[in-house]
PDB file of C-alpha atoms in Angstrom:
ATOM      1  CA  MET A  26      39.889  -0.854  -6.249  1.00 86.00           C
ATOM      2  CA  ALA A  27      36.269   0.228  -5.140  1.00 97.00           C
ATOM      3  CA  LEU A  28      34.819   2.807  -6.837  1.00 98.00           C
ATOM      4  CA  ALA A  29      31.654   5.094  -5.679  1.00 98.00           C
ATOM      5  CA  ILE A  30      30.043   7.987  -7.762  1.00 98.00           C
ATOM      6  CA  LEU A  31      28.144  11.233  -6.085  1.00 98.00           C
ATOM      7  CA  ILE A  32      26.517  13.509  -8.440  1.00 98.00           C
ATOM      8  CA  MET A  33      25.282  17.011  -7.200  1.00 97.00           C
ATOM      9  CA  ALA A  34      21.920  17.588  -8.373  1.00 96.00           C
ATOM     10  CA  ALA A  35      20.178  19.727  -5.674  1.00 95.00           C
ATOM     11  CA  GLY A  36      20.564  23.214  -7.519  1.00 88.00           C
ATOM     12  CA  LYS A  37      17.562  25.631  -8.278  1.00 86.00           C
ATOM     13  CA  GLY A  38      19.373  26.779 -11.346  1.00 82.00           C
ATOM     14  CA  THR A  39      17.864  30.486 -11.084  1.00 85.00           C
ATOM     15  CA  ARG A  40      19.395  31.770 -13.984  1.00 86.00           C
ATOM     16  CA  MET A  41      17.791  29.164 -16.253  1.00 90.00           C
ATOM     17  CA  LYS A  42      14.525  31.596 -16.075  1.00 85.00           C
ATOM     18  CA  SER A  43      12.287  28.348 -15.474  1.00 87.00           C
ATOM     19  CA  ASP A  44      10.950  26.809 -12.192  1.00 87.00           C
ATOM     20  CA  LEU A  45      12.037  23.150 -13.340  1.00 92.00           C
ATOM     21  CA  PRO A  46      14.979  21.915 -11.493  1.00 93.00           C
ATOM     22  CA  LYS A  47      17.943  22.840 -13.361  1.00 93.00           C
ATOM     23  CA  VAL A  48      19.293  19.035 -13.948  1.00 96.00           C
ATOM     24  CA  LEU A  49      15.840  18.158 -15.565  1.00 96.00           C
ATOM     25  CA  HIS A  50      16.043  20.685 -18.358  1.00 96.00           C
ATOM     26  CA  LYS A  51      16.076  18.717 -21.751  1.00 96.00           C
ATOM     27  CA  ALA A  52      19.231  18.782 -24.289  1.00 96.00           C
ATOM     28  CA  ASN A  53      18.127  17.457 -27.509  1.00 96.00           C
ATOM     29  CA  GLY A  54      14.849  15.754 -25.556  1.00 95.00           C
ATOM     30  CA  LYS A  55      16.934  14.268 -22.561  1.00 96.00           C
ATOM     31  CA  PRO A  56      17.184  15.592 -19.231  1.00 96.00           C
ATOM     32  CA  VAL A  57      20.537  16.851 -18.333  1.00 97.00           C
ATOM     33  CA  ILE A  58      20.779  14.425 -15.421  1.00 98.00           C
ATOM     34  CA  ASN A  59      20.220  11.446 -17.648  1.00 97.00           C
ATOM     35  CA  TYR A  60      23.715  12.145 -19.761  1.00 98.00           C
ATOM     36  CA  VAL A  61      25.430  12.207 -16.479  1.00 98.00           C
ATOM     37  CA  LEU A  62      23.821   8.930 -14.932  1.00 98.00           C
ATOM     38  CA  ASP A  63      24.507   7.151 -18.299  1.00 98.00           C
ATOM     39  CA  THR A  64      28.341   8.240 -18.192  1.00 98.00           C
ATOM     40  CA  ALA A  65      28.444   7.451 -14.712  1.00 98.00           C
ATOM     41  CA  SER A  66      26.474   3.896 -14.841  1.00 98.00           C
ATOM     42  CA  SER A  67      29.531   3.197 -18.042  1.00 98.00           C
ATOM     43  CA  LEU A  68      31.995   3.289 -15.404  1.00 98.00           C
ATOM     44  CA  HIS A  69      30.222   0.381 -13.282  1.00 98.00           C
ATOM     45  CA  PRO A  70      30.593   1.732 -10.190  1.00 98.00           C
ATOM     46  CA  ASP A  71      29.954  -0.017  -6.833  1.00 97.00           C
ATOM     47  CA  LYS A  72      27.432   2.633  -5.463  1.00 97.00           C
ATOM     48  CA  THR A  73      26.161   5.715  -7.183  1.00 98.00           C
ATOM     49  CA  VAL A  74      24.704   8.516  -4.651  1.00 98.00           C
ATOM     50  CA  LEU A  75      22.635  11.657  -6.444  1.00 98.00           C
ATOM     51  CA  ILE A  76      22.452  14.485  -4.012  1.00 98.00           C
ATOM     52  CA  VAL A  77      18.650  16.125  -4.594  1.00 97.00           C
ATOM     53  CA  GLY A  78      17.440  19.435  -3.079  1.00 96.00           C
ATOM     54  CA  HIS A  79      15.402  21.831  -5.124  1.00 92.00           C
ATOM     55  CA  GLN A  80      12.118  19.643  -6.095  1.00 95.00           C
ATOM     56  CA  ALA A  81      13.983  16.794  -4.798  1.00 96.00           C
ATOM     57  CA  GLU A  82      10.609  14.296  -5.679  1.00 96.00           C
ATOM     58  CA  LYS A  83      10.720  15.376  -9.258  1.00 96.00           C
ATOM     59  CA  VAL A  84      14.553  14.822  -9.912  1.00 97.00           C
ATOM     60  CA  ILE A  85      14.389  11.244  -8.114  1.00 97.00           C
ATOM     61  CA  ASP A  86      11.181  10.377 -10.278  1.00 96.00           C
ATOM     62  CA  ALA A  87      13.038  11.466 -13.375  1.00 95.00           C
ATOM     63  CA  THR A  88      15.856   9.232 -12.374  1.00 97.00           C
ATOM     64  CA  ARG A  89      14.215   6.034 -10.946  1.00 96.00           C
ATOM     65  CA  SER A  90      15.541   3.541 -14.010  1.00 96.00           C
ATOM     66  CA  TYR A  91      18.853   4.123 -12.933  1.00 97.00           C
ATOM     67  CA  GLN A  92      20.411   2.179  -9.783  1.00 96.00           C
ATOM     68  CA  VAL A  93      21.133   5.227  -7.357  1.00 97.00           C
ATOM     69  CA  ILE A  94      20.568   6.102  -4.012  1.00 97.00           C
ATOM     70  CA  SER A  95      18.982   9.550  -3.657  1.00 97.00           C
ATOM     71  CA  VAL A  96      19.973  11.667  -0.547  1.00 97.00           C
ATOM     72  CA  LEU A  97      18.273  14.959   0.290  1.00 97.00           C
ATOM     73  CA  GLN A  98      20.112  18.058   1.036  1.00 96.00           C
ATOM     74  CA  GLU A  99      17.838  20.610   2.719  1.00 94.00           C
ATOM     75  CA  PRO A 100      19.013  23.416   3.213  1.00 92.00           C
ATOM     76  CA  GLN A 101      21.489  23.818   0.470  1.00 92.00           C
ATOM     77  CA  LEU A 102      24.546  25.002   2.086  1.00 95.00           C
ATOM     78  CA  GLY A 103      27.303  24.718  -0.493  1.00 94.00           C
ATOM     79  CA  THR A 104      29.031  21.787  -2.378  1.00 95.00           C
ATOM     80  CA  GLY A 105      30.685  20.719   0.892  1.00 96.00           C
ATOM     81  CA  HIS A 106      27.412  20.440   2.895  1.00 96.00           C
ATOM     82  CA  ALA A 107      26.386  18.418  -0.583  1.00 97.00           C
ATOM     83  CA  VAL A 108      28.813  15.789   0.033  1.00 97.00           C
ATOM     84  CA  MET A 109      28.447  15.686   3.742  1.00 97.00           C
ATOM     85  CA  GLN A 110      24.960  14.236   3.324  1.00 97.00           C
ATOM     86  CA  ALA A 111      26.322  11.338   1.777  1.00 96.00           C
ATOM     87  CA  GLU A 112      28.308  10.325   4.332  1.00 96.00           C
ATOM     88  CA  PRO A 113      25.980   8.133   6.368  1.00 96.00           C
ATOM     89  CA  HIS A 114      25.583   5.887   2.792  1.00 95.00           C
ATOM     90  CA  LEU A 115      29.374   5.755   2.252  1.00 94.00           C
ATOM     91  CA  GLU A 116      31.001   5.973   5.811  1.00 85.00           C
ATOM     92  CA  ALA A 117      31.790   2.333   5.818  1.00 90.00           C
ATOM     93  CA  PHE A 118      33.069   2.562   1.756  1.00 96.00           C
ATOM     94  CA  ALA A 119      36.616   2.093   1.150  1.00 95.00           C
ATOM     95  CA  GLY A 120      37.950   3.338  -2.135  1.00 97.00           C
ATOM     96  CA  ASP A 121      37.859   6.571  -4.254  1.00 98.00           C
ATOM     97  CA  VAL A 122      34.908   8.635  -4.510  1.00 98.00           C
ATOM     98  CA  LEU A 123      34.107  10.226  -8.092  1.00 98.00           C
ATOM     99  CA  ILE A 124      32.104  13.425  -7.609  1.00 98.00           C
ATOM    100  CA  LEU A 125      30.282  14.735 -10.609  1.00 98.00           C
ATOM    101  CA  SER A 126      28.110  17.820 -11.506  1.00 97.00           C
ATOM    102  CA  GLY A 127      24.680  16.793 -12.516  1.00 97.00           C
ATOM    103  CA  ASP A 128      24.752  19.761 -14.392  1.00 95.00           C
ATOM    104  CA  ALA A 129      27.933  18.968 -16.726  1.00 96.00           C
ATOM    105  CA  PRO A 130      26.756  16.216 -19.578  1.00 97.00           C
ATOM    106  CA  LEU A 131      29.782  16.660 -21.788  1.00 97.00           C
ATOM    107  CA  VAL A 132      32.271  15.037 -20.212  1.00 97.00           C
ATOM    108  CA  ARG A 133      33.009  11.906 -21.500  1.00 97.00           C
ATOM    109  CA  THR A 134      33.552   8.258 -20.124  1.00 98.00           C
ATOM    110  CA  ALA A 135      37.099   8.061 -21.410  1.00 98.00           C
ATOM    111  CA  THR A 136      38.009  11.285 -19.574  1.00 98.00           C
ATOM    112  CA  LEU A 137      37.014  10.171 -16.193  1.00 98.00           C
ATOM    113  CA  GLU A 138      38.598   6.575 -16.668  1.00 98.00           C
ATOM    114  CA  LYS A 139      41.642   8.724 -17.640  1.00 98.00           C
ATOM    115  CA  LEU A 140      41.391  10.863 -14.425  1.00 98.00           C
ATOM    116  CA  ILE A 141      40.450   7.707 -11.959  1.00 98.00           C
ATOM    117  CA  ALA A 142      43.803   6.125 -13.394  1.00 98.00           C
ATOM    118  CA  PHE A 143      45.882   8.980 -13.194  1.00 97.00           C
ATOM    119  CA  HIS A 144      44.472   9.211  -9.586  1.00 97.00           C
ATOM    120  CA  ARG A 145      45.479   5.816  -8.694  1.00 98.00           C
ATOM    121  CA  GLU A 146      48.971   5.838 -10.375  1.00 97.00           C
ATOM    122  CA  GLN A 147      49.986   9.185  -8.753  1.00 95.00           C
ATOM    123  CA  ARG A 148      48.707   7.430  -5.208  1.00 96.00           C
ATOM    124  CA  ALA A 149      47.062  10.739  -4.420  1.00 96.00           C
ATOM    125  CA  ALA A 150      44.472  11.750  -1.998  1.00 97.00           C
ATOM    126  CA  ALA A 151      42.531  13.782  -4.252  1.00 97.00           C
ATOM    127  CA  THR A 152      42.846  14.469  -7.768  1.00 97.00           C
ATOM    128  CA  VAL A 153      40.923  17.361  -9.508  1.00 96.00           C
ATOM    129  CA  LEU A 154      39.816  17.781 -13.109  1.00 97.00           C
ATOM    130  CA  THR A 155      40.908  20.504 -14.608  1.00 97.00           C
ATOM    131  CA  ALA A 156      40.939  22.687 -17.873  1.00 96.00           C
ATOM    132  CA  LYS A 157      42.951  25.589 -19.109  1.00 95.00           C
ATOM    133  CA  LEU A 158      40.514  28.381 -20.401  1.00 94.00           C
ATOM    134  CA  ASP A 159      41.355  31.735 -22.279  1.00 93.00           C
ATOM    135  CA  ASP A 160      38.778  33.321 -20.503  1.00 93.00           C
ATOM    136  CA  PRO A 161      38.302  31.906 -16.949  1.00 94.00           C
ATOM    137  CA  ALA A 162      35.677  34.086 -15.608  1.00 91.00           C
ATOM    138  CA  GLY A 163      33.204  32.426 -13.485  1.00 88.00           C
ATOM    139  CA  TYR A 164      35.422  29.378 -12.706  1.00 92.00           C
ATOM    140  CA  GLY A 165      37.548  28.212  -9.310  1.00 94.00           C
ATOM    141  CA  ARG A 166      41.175  28.781  -9.989  1.00 97.00           C
ATOM    142  CA  ILE A 167      43.511  25.813  -9.502  1.00 96.00           C
ATOM    143  CA  ILE A 168      46.801  27.331  -7.255  1.00 96.00           C
ATOM    144  CA  ARG A 169      49.932  25.498  -7.506  1.00 93.00           C
ATOM    145  CA  ASN A 170      53.115  25.832  -5.964  1.00 89.00           C
ATOM    146  CA  ARG A 171      55.068  27.718  -8.670  1.00 88.00           C
ATOM    147  CA  VAL A 172      58.343  25.242  -8.126  1.00 88.00           C
ATOM    148  CA  SER A 173      56.870  21.767  -7.452  1.00 84.00           C
ATOM    149  CA  GLY A 174      53.706  22.322  -9.615  1.00 84.00           C
ATOM    150  CA  GLU A 175      51.821  20.432  -6.458  1.00 85.00           C
ATOM    151  CA  VAL A 176      48.274  21.929  -6.086  1.00 91.00           C
ATOM    152  CA  LEU A 177      48.082  23.991  -2.939  1.00 92.00           C
ATOM    153  CA  ARG A 178      44.218  24.954  -3.102  1.00 92.00           C
ATOM    154  CA  ILE A 179      41.361  25.898  -5.034  1.00 94.00           C
ATOM    155  CA  VAL A 180      39.992  29.327  -4.677  1.00 94.00           C
ATOM    156  CA  GLU A 181      36.284  30.312  -6.011  1.00 91.00           C
ATOM    157  CA  GLU A 182      36.517  33.517  -8.262  1.00 93.00           C
ATOM    158  CA  LYS A 183      34.622  35.531  -5.662  1.00 91.00           C
ATOM    159  CA  ASP A 184      37.241  34.593  -3.061  1.00 92.00           C
ATOM    160  CA  ALA A 185      40.108  35.287  -5.464  1.00 95.00           C
ATOM    161  CA  SER A 186      42.609  37.911  -5.397  1.00 96.00           C
ATOM    162  CA  PRO A 187      43.569  40.172  -8.227  1.00 96.00           C
ATOM    163  CA  GLU A 188      46.662  37.831  -8.673  1.00 96.00           C
ATOM    164  CA  GLU A 189      44.618  34.562  -8.383  1.00 96.00           C
ATOM    165  CA  ARG A 190      42.217  35.578 -11.039  1.00 96.00           C
ATOM    166  CA  LEU A 191      44.784  36.061 -13.900  1.00 96.00           C
ATOM    167  CA  VAL A 192      45.298  32.200 -13.519  1.00 97.00           C
ATOM    168  CA  HIS A 193      43.691  30.337 -16.569  1.00 96.00           C
ATOM    169  CA  GLU A 194      43.876  26.854 -15.392  1.00 97.00           C
ATOM    170  CA  THR A 195      40.226  25.810 -13.643  1.00 97.00           C
ATOM    171  CA  ASN A 196      38.377  23.971 -11.689  1.00 96.00           C
ATOM    172  CA  SER A 197      35.884  21.594 -13.422  1.00 95.00           C
ATOM    173  CA  GLY A 198      34.106  20.827 -10.189  1.00 94.00           C
ATOM    174  CA  ILE A 199      34.986  17.181 -11.044  1.00 97.00           C
ATOM    175  CA  TYR A 200      37.072  15.268  -8.545  1.00 98.00           C
ATOM    176  CA  VAL A 201      38.268  11.863  -7.473  1.00 98.00           C
ATOM    177  CA  ILE A 202      39.135  11.779  -3.736  1.00 98.00           C
ATOM    178  CA  ASP A 203      39.737   8.541  -1.225  1.00 98.00           C
ATOM    179  CA  ALA A 204      36.655   8.356   0.985  1.00 97.00           C
ATOM    180  CA  LYS A 205      38.546   8.389   3.901  1.00 96.00           C
ATOM    181  CA  ALA A 206      40.444  11.442   3.131  1.00 97.00           C
ATOM    182  CA  LEU A 207      36.930  13.118   2.132  1.00 97.00           C
ATOM    183  CA  PHE A 208      34.923  12.590   5.053  1.00 96.00           C
ATOM    184  CA  SER A 209      37.530  13.386   7.326  1.00 97.00           C
ATOM    185  CA  ALA A 210      38.424  16.455   5.492  1.00 97.00           C
ATOM    186  CA  LEU A 211      34.934  17.647   5.487  1.00 97.00           C
ATOM    187  CA  LYS A 212      34.700  17.764   9.219  1.00 96.00           C
ATOM    188  CA  GLU A 213      37.313  20.471   8.828  1.00 96.00           C
ATOM    189  CA  ILE A 214      35.677  22.793   6.460  1.00 96.00           C
ATOM    190  CA  ARG A 215      34.180  26.401   7.360  1.00 95.00           C
ATOM    191  CA  SER A 216      31.690  28.866   6.051  1.00 94.00           C
ATOM    192  CA  ASP A 217      33.819  31.938   6.261  1.00 91.00           C
ATOM    193  CA  ASN A 218      33.910  32.915   2.754  1.00 90.00           C
ATOM    194  CA  ALA A 219      32.398  35.464   0.314  1.00 87.00           C
ATOM    195  CA  GLN A 220      28.998  33.099   0.230  1.00 87.00           C
ATOM    196  CA  ARG A 221      28.757  31.927   3.742  1.00 93.00           C
ATOM    197  CA  GLU A 222      28.631  28.285   2.194  1.00 94.00           C
ATOM    198  CA  TYR A 223      30.730  24.757   3.036  1.00 95.00           C
ATOM    199  CA  TYR A 224      32.898  24.764  -0.467  1.00 93.00           C
ATOM    200  CA  LEU A 225      34.052  21.240  -1.412  1.00 95.00           C
ATOM    201  CA  THR A 226      36.821  23.009  -2.767  1.00 92.00           C
ATOM    202  CA  ASP A 227      38.477  23.496   0.451  1.00 93.00           C
ATOM    203  CA  VAL A 228      38.811  19.930   0.964  1.00 95.00           C
ATOM    204  CA  ILE A 229      41.777  19.904  -1.406  1.00 93.00           C
ATOM    205  CA  GLY A 230      43.416  22.475   0.634  1.00 92.00           C
ATOM    206  CA  ILE A 231      43.083  20.420   3.854  1.00 96.00           C
ATOM    207  CA  CYS A 232      44.330  17.393   2.407  1.00 95.00           C
ATOM    208  CA  PHE A 233      47.364  19.562   1.185  1.00 92.00           C
ATOM    209  CA  GLY A 234      48.058  20.652   4.599  1.00 94.00           C
ATOM    210  CA  ARG A 235      47.805  17.408   6.337  1.00 95.00           C
ATOM    211  CA  GLY A 236      50.579  16.371   4.209  1.00 94.00           C
ATOM    212  CA  GLU A 237      48.497  14.260   1.769  1.00 95.00           C
ATOM    213  CA  LYS A 238      49.018  14.437  -2.080  1.00 93.00           C
ATOM    214  CA  VAL A 239      46.780  16.386  -4.194  1.00 94.00           C
ATOM    215  CA  SER A 240      47.212  16.159  -8.057  1.00 94.00           C
ATOM    216  CA  ALA A 241      45.442  17.820 -10.945  1.00 95.00           C
ATOM    217  CA  TRP A 242      44.911  16.148 -14.428  1.00 95.00           C
ATOM    218  CA  SER A 243      43.659  18.561 -17.215  1.00 96.00           C
ATOM    219  CA  VAL A 244      41.489  17.605 -19.827  1.00 96.00           C
ATOM    220  CA  ALA A 245      42.158  18.241 -23.660  1.00 93.00           C
ATOM    221  CA  ASP A 246      39.261  19.207 -24.390  1.00 95.00           C
ATOM    222  CA  PRO A 247      37.740  22.017 -22.234  1.00 95.00           C
ATOM    223  CA  ASP A 248      34.233  21.483 -23.385  1.00 95.00           C
ATOM    224  CA  GLU A 249      33.831  18.871 -21.760  1.00 96.00           C
ATOM    225  CA  ILE A 250      33.632  20.796 -18.257  1.00 94.00           C
ATOM    226  CA  ARG A 251      30.983  22.812 -19.418  1.00 91.00           C
ATOM    227  CA  GLY A 252      28.365  23.467 -16.800  1.00 91.00           C
ATOM    228  CA  ILE A 253      24.963  24.577 -17.930  1.00 93.00           C
ATOM    229  CA  ASN A 254      23.570  27.448 -16.011  1.00 91.00           C
ATOM    230  CA  THR A 255      21.725  29.586 -18.541  1.00 94.00           C
ATOM    231  CA  PRO A 256      19.127  28.972 -21.705  1.00 95.00           C
ATOM    232  CA  GLU A 257      22.107  30.166 -23.688  1.00 95.00           C
ATOM    233  CA  GLN A 258      24.703  27.483 -22.232  1.00 95.00           C
ATOM    234  CA  LEU A 259      21.928  24.812 -22.964  1.00 96.00           C
ATOM    235  CA  ARG A 260      21.868  25.371 -26.467  1.00 96.00           C
ATOM    236  CA  GLU A 261      25.447  25.324 -26.445  1.00 96.00           C
ATOM    237  CA  ALA A 262      25.759  22.027 -25.029  1.00 96.00           C
ATOM    238  CA  GLU A 263      22.790  20.463 -27.492  1.00 96.00           C
ATOM    239  CA  ILE A 264      25.023  21.561 -30.325  1.00 96.00           C
ATOM    240  CA  ILE A 265      28.148  19.716 -29.160  1.00 95.00           C
ATOM    241  CA  LEU A 266      26.190  16.548 -27.816  1.00 95.00           C
ATOM    242  CA  GLU A 267      24.847  16.211 -31.428  1.00 92.00           C
ATOM    243  CA  GLN A 268      28.732  15.878 -32.302  1.00 87.00           C
ATOM    244  CA  LEU A 269      29.548  13.037 -30.107  1.00 79.00           C
TER     245      LEU A 269
END
């Protein structure tokens, strides 16, 4: 089955306390985005789309050696809006779309291969990679049906109820979604939330509401889903990368 990969790399990264785009900060001498692109390349996708935004030209220049289509997100109105920008390049694509975060360099090829295989075995419209964290603060929560275990929706922490914040299964920001289901659902998302943004996570609830199967696969090592948002997190990622 065909595979396209979409990498989110438009963010500014304000908490990095630097004018450099977040994905261009170096971990052990190598830009963070390059780790993600190397992992993406190892999956041999039919097409790779890189969503750029803040200082787009710098990100494009830094990734010219990779076989990617760079797409500009301007203005930046959320993760769902970012994926919408890729539709012209994937509208004729029939297959699965793997969505990765450009600031999450620790996820392994083997993990993504297992995620894709699980998604296809389940014949799911959408599958989210999750992790169970002792301290889930800052992450979106996976809300499941208490009886069947099916994924009902993903709720961002800022929009979560006190009860939902007690959930320890978190969203990694990595998904496999059937291309047709993805772009159809994106047409229905709205920005009526705390951030006034278009959340990609809303696609999960829309697919479920349509009666389409939504699955989740939990990674054994939660470190793999770590994103880099601060200089401290960058240093922590460098230590882990040295051990891989």
